[in-house]
Short mmCIF file of C-alpha atoms in Angstrom, two decimals:
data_model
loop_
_atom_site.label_atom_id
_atom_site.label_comp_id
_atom_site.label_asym_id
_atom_site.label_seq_id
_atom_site.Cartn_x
_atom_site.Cartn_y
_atom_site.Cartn_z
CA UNK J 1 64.06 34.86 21.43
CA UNK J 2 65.97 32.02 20.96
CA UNK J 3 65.58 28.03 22.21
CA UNK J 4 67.77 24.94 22.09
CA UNK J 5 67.40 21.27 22.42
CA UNK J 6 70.18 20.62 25.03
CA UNK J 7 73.49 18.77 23.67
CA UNK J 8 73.34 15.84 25.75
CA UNK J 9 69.03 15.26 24.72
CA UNK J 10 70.36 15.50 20.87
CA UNK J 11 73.34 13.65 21.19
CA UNK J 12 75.23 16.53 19.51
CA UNK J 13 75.03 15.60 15.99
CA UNK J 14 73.26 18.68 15.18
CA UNK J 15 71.08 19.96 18.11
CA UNK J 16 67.57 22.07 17.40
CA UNK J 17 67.40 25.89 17.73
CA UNK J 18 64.27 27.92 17.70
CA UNK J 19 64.67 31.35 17.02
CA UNK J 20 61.67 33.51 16.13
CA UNK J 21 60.39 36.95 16.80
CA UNK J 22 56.92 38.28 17.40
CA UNK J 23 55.03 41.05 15.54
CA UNK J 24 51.70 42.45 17.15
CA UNK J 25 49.61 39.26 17.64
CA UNK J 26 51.69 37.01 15.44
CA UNK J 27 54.73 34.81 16.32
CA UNK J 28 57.42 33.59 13.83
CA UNK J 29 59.46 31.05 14.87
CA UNK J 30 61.73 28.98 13.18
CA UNK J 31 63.41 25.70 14.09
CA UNK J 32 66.90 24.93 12.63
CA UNK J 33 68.52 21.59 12.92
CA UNK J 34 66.87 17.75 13.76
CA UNK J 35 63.54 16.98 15.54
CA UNK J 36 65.44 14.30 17.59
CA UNK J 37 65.08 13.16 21.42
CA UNK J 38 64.88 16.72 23.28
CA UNK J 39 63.07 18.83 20.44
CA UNK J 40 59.73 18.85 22.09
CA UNK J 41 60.93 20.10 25.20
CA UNK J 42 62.84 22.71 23.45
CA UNK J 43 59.66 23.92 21.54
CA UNK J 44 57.80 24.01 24.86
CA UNK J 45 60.70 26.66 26.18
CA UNK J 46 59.55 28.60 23.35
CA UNK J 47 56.19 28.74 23.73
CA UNK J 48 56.59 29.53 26.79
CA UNK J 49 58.41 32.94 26.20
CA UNK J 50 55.62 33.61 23.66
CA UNK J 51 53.47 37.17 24.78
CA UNK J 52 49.85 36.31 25.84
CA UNK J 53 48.69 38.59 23.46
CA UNK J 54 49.35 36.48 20.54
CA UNK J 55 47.12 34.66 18.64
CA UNK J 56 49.00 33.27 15.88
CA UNK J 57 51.86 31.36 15.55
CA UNK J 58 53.72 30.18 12.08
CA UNK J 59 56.47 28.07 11.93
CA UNK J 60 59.22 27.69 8.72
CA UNK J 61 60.22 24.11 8.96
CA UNK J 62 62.90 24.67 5.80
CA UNK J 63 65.71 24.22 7.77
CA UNK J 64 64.87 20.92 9.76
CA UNK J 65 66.98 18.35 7.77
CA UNK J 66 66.10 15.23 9.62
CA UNK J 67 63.30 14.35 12.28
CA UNK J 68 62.34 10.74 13.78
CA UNK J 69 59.31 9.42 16.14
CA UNK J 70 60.38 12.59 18.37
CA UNK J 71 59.34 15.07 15.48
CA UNK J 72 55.49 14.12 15.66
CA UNK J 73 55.96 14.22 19.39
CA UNK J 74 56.71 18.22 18.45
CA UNK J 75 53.66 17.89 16.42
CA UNK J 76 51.58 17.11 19.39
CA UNK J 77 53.14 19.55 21.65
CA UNK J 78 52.44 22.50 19.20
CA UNK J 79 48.37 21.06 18.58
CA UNK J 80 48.20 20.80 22.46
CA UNK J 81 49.45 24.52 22.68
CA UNK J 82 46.79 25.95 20.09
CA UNK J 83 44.19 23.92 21.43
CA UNK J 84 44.72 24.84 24.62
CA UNK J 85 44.64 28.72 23.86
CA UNK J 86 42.52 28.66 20.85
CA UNK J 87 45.11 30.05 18.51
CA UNK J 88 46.17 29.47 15.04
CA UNK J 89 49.13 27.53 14.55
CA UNK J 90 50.46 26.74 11.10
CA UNK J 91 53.94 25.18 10.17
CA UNK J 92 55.47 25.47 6.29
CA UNK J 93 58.37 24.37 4.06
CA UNK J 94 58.73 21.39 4.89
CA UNK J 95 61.02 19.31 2.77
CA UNK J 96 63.57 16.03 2.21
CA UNK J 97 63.38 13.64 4.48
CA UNK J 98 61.02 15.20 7.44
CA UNK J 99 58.66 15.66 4.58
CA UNK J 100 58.84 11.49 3.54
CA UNK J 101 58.45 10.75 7.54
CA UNK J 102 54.74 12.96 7.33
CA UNK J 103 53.77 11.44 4.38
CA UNK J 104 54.52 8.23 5.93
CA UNK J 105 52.69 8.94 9.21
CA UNK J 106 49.55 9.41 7.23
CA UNK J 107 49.82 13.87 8.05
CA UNK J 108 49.03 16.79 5.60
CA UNK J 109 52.15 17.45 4.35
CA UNK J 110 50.90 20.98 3.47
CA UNK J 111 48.83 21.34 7.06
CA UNK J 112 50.47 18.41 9.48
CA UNK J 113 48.46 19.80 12.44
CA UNK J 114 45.05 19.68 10.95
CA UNK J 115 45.70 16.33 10.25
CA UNK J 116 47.16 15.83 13.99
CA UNK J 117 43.91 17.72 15.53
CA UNK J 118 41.47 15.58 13.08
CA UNK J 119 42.65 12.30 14.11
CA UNK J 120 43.06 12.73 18.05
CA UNK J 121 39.53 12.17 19.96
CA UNK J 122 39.03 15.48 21.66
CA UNK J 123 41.01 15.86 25.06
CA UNK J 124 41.51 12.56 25.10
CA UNK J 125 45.50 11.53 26.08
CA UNK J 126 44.30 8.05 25.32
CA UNK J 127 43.64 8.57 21.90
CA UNK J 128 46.09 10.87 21.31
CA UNK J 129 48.68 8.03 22.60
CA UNK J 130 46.97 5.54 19.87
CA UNK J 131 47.60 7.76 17.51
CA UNK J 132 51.20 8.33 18.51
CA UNK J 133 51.92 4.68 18.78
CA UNK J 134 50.62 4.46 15.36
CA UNK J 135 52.64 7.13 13.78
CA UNK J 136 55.59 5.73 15.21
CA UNK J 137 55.08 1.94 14.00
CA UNK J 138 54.69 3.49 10.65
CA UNK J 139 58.29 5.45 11.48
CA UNK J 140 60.11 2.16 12.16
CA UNK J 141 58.35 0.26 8.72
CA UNK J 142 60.83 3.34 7.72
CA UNK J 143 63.88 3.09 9.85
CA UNK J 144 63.53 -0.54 8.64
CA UNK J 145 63.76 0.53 4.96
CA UNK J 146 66.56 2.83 5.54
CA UNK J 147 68.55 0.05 7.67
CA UNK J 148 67.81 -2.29 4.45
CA UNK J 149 69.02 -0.03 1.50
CA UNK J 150 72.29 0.52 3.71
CA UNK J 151 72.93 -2.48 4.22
CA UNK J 152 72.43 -3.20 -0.14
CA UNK J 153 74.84 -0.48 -0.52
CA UNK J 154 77.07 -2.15 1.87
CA UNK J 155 77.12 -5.62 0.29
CA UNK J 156 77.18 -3.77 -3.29
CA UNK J 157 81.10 -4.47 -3.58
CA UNK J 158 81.26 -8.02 -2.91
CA UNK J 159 78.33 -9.31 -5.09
CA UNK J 160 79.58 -7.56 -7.70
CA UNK J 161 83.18 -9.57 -6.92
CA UNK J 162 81.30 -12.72 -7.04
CA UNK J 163 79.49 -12.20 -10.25
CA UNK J 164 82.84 -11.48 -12.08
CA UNK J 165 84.48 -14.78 -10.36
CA UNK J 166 81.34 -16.62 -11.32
CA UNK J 167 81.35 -14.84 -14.83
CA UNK J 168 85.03 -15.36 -15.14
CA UNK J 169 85.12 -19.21 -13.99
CA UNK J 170 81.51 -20.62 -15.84
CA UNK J 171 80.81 -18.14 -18.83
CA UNK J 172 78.10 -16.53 -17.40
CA UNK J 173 76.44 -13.24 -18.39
CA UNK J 174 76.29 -10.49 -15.17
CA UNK J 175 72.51 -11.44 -15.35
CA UNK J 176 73.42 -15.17 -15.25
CA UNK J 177 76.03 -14.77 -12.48
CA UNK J 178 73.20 -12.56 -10.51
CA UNK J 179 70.34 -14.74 -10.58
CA UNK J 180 72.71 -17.88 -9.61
CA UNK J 181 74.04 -16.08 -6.84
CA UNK J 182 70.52 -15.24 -5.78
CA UNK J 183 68.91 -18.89 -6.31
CA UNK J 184 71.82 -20.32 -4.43
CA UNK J 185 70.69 -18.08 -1.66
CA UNK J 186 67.27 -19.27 -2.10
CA UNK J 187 68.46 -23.00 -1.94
CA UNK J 188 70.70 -22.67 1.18
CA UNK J 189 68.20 -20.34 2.96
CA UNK J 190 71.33 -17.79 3.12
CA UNK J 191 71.34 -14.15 3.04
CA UNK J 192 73.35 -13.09 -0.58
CA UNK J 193 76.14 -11.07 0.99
CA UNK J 194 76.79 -14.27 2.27
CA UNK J 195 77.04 -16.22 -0.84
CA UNK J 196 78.84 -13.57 -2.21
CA UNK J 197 81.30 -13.74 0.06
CA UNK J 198 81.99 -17.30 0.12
CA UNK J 199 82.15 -17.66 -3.41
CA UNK J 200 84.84 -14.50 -3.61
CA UNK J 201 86.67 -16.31 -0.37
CA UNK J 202 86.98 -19.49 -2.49
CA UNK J 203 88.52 -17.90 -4.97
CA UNK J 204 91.19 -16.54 -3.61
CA UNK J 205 94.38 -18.41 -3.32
CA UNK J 206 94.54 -20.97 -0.55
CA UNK J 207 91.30 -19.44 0.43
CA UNK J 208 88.18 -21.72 1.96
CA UNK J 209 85.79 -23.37 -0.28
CA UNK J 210 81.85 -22.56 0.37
CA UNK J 211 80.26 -24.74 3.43
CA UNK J 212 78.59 -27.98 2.02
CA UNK J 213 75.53 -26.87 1.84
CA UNK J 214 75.98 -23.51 -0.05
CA UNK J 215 78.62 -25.77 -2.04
CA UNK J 216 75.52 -27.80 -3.20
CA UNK J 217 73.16 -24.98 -3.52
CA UNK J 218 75.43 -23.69 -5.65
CA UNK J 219 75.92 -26.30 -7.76
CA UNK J 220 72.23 -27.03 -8.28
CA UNK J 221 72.12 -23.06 -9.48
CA UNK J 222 74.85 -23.52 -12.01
CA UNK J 223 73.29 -26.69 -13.24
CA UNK J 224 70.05 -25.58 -13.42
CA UNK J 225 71.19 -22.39 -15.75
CA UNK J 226 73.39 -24.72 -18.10
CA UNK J 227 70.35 -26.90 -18.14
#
């Protein structure tokens, strides 16, 4: 038995699969690809197919590579399923980054559903939406962490440009030249990429000097290290 995620759900980048098989009274099933927009409905397609005879179902979660807000949706779906018909479900292997987004929902990483079943009042959609909503707040504190740390590696390059001019032009140390750069974005209430940026403008040929007020910031920095 086999179930996808359809394309258009997924976006394509690299759409779920459940494949499994079922011996006696047990189900295997394993998912391959990203709990994205479309997984749940996906799982529920394999469920589905599932015999009524079986009373067990284990899932190897080793090759889900990447799962957002839509993965603990699949979470509920399976809990609602064993609930529902008093079976066992378990789920193992989980690793990388699915793994960080269970730890940072507050789940067992080595039992996600007992935690899931725990926390839900029984039968209750309204609780089990609290939960959710809760669970997925702590996903975007996440996404937000993620978004930052890209955007560091991002502005990497041209800080490090502007601590050579500034190391180049006023004697400064790399330490020096980094903690100017950041009080001068303290000063001006400016984000560092965009001091850096203006200080590795201005010292280009021709190129624009720094805005008054990150001008002055900047000076204050410098002076304030000499001092």
């Amino acid at each position: 038995m086999t179930s996808a995620a359809s394309p258009h759900l997924t976006g394509g980048s690299n759409p779920l699969l459940i494949s499994g098989r079922v011996c006696a009274e047990r189900a295997e099933l394993t998912p391959r690809g990203e709990f994205v927009h479309g997984c749940a409905e996906a799982l529920a397609r394999a469920l589905e197919e599932l015999p009524n005879t079986v009373t067990r179902v284990d899932l190897d979660m080793g090759d889900v590579h990447f799962m957002d807000t839509a993965g603990l949706e699949f979470l509920d779906v399976l809990s609602d399923y064993g609930r529902q018909r008093s079976l066992t479900i378990t789920t193992s292997n989980w690793n990388g980054q699915p793994l960080r987004i269970l730890e940072l929902a507050g789940l067992d990483t080595s039992d996600p559903l007992r935690s899931t079943t725990d926390q839900v009042a029984p039968a209750t959609a309204a609780g089990s939406s609290v939960v959710f909503l809760e669970r997925a707040e702590r996903l975007h504190i996440l996404q937000e962490e993620v978004e930052q740390l890209r955007q560091a590696i991002a502005s990497r390059p041209v800080i490090d440009q502007a601590r050579g001019i500034l190391m180049a032009t006023h004697g400064c140390t790399s330490d020096e030249a980094w903690h100017i750069l950041r009080e001068t974005s303290q000063l001006s209430n400016t984000k560092l990429r965009e001091v850096a940026a203006a200080v590795t403008a201005g010292a280009e040929t021709n190129g624009p000097p720094p805005p008054p007020e990150l001008r002055t910031a900047l000076q204050r920095a410098l002076a304030r290290r000499r001092g």
